[in-house]
Short mmCIF file of C-alpha atoms in Angstrom, two decimals:
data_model
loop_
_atom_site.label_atom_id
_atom_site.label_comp_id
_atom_site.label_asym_id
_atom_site.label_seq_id
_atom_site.Cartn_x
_atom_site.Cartn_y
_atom_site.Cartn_z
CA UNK T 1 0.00 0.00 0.00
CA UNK T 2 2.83 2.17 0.58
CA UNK T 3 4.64 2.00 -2.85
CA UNK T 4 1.31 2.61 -3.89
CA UNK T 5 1.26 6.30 -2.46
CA UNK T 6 4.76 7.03 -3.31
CA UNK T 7 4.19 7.75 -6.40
CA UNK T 8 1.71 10.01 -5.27
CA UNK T 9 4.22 11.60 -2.29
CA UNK T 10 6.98 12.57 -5.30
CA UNK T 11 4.38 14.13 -7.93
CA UNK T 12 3.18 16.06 -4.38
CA UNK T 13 7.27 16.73 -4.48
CA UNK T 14 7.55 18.10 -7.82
CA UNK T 15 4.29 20.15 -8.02
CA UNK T 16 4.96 21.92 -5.36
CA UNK T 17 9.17 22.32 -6.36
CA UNK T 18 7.20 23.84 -9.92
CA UNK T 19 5.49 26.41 -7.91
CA UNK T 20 7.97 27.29 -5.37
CA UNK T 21 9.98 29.15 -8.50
CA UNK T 22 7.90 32.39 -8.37
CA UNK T 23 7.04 32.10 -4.34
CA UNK T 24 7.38 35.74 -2.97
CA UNK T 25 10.69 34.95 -0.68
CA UNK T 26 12.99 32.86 -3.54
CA UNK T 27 13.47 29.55 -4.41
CA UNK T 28 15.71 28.92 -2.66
CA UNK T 29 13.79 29.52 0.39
CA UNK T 30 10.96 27.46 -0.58
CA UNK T 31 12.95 24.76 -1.41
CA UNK T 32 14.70 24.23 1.65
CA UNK T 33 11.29 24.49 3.48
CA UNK T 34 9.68 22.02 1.21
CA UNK T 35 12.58 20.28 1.54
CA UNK T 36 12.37 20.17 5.38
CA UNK T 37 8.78 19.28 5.54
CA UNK T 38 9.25 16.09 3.25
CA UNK T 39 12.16 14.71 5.35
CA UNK T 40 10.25 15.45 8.48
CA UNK T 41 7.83 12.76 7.48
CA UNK T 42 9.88 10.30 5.80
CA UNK T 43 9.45 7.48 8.07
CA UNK T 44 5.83 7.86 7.79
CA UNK T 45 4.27 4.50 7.29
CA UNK T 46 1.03 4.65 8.17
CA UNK T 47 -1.30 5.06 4.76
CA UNK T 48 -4.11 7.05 6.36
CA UNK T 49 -1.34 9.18 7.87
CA UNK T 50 0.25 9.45 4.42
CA UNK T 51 -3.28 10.44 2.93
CA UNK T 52 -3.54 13.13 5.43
CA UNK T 53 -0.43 14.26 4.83
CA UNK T 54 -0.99 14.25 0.72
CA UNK T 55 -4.04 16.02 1.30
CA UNK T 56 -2.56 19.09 3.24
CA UNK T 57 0.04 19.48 0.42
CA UNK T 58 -2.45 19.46 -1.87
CA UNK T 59 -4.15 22.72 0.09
CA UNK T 60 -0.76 24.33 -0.06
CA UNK T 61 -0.71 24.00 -3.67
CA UNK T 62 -4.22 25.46 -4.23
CA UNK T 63 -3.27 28.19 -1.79
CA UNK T 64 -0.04 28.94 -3.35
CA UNK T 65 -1.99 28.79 -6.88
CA UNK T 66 -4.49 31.34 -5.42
CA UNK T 67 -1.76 33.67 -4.17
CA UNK T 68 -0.08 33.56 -7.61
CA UNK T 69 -3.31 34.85 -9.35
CA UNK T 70 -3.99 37.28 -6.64
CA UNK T 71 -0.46 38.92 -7.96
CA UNK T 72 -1.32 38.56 -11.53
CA UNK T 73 -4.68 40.33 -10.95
CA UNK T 74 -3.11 43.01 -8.76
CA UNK T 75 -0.36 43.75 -11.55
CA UNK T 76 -3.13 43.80 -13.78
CA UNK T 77 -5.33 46.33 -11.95
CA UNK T 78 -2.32 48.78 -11.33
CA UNK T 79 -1.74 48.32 -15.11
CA UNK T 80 -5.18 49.48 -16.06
CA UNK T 81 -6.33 51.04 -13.72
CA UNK T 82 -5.18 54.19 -12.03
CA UNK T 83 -5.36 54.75 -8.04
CA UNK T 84 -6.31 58.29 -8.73
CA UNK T 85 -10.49 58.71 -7.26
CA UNK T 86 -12.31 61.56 -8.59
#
C-alpha cells in the first residue's frame, strides 16, 4: 500500500518544487522548506497518515496557486487602472 502512495508523495514533491519558483521569498527559500517538511515525514508508514499528509500538500498548492493569481490580478489592476479617485 505504501509503494502505492509514493508515487503520489513525489508528484506532491515536484508540483509543489514547480510552484515554489515564483514564491514571494525565492526559491531557494521554498525549497529548503519544502525540503524540510518532506524529510520530516519520511518514516511515515502509516497510509491514512500518508493520505492526510498528501491532502494538506495538496491545500498548499491550491493556496499557493491562489496567491499567484492574486499577484497577476493586482499587476493587472495597477496596469489598467489608475489609483487616482475623482
Amino acid at each position: 500500500m505504501a509503494n502505492s502512495l509514493r508515487g503520489e508523495v513525489v508528484k506532491l514533491y515536484k508540483n509543489l518544487l514547480y510552484l515554489g519558483r515564483e514564491y514571494p521569498k525565492g526559491a531557494d527559500y521554498f525549497r529548503t522548506r519544502l525540503k524540510a517538511a518532506f524529510l520530516k515525514n519520511k518514516d511515515e508508514t502509516d497510509p491514512e497518515k500518508i493520505k492526510q499528509l498528501i491532502a494538506r500538500g495538496e491545500f498548499v498548492v491550491k493556496e499557493l496557486e491562489a496567491l499567484y493569481f492574486l499577484r497577476k490580478y493586482r499587476a493587472m489592476k495597477q496596469r489598467y487602472y489608475s489609483d487616482n479617485k475623482p
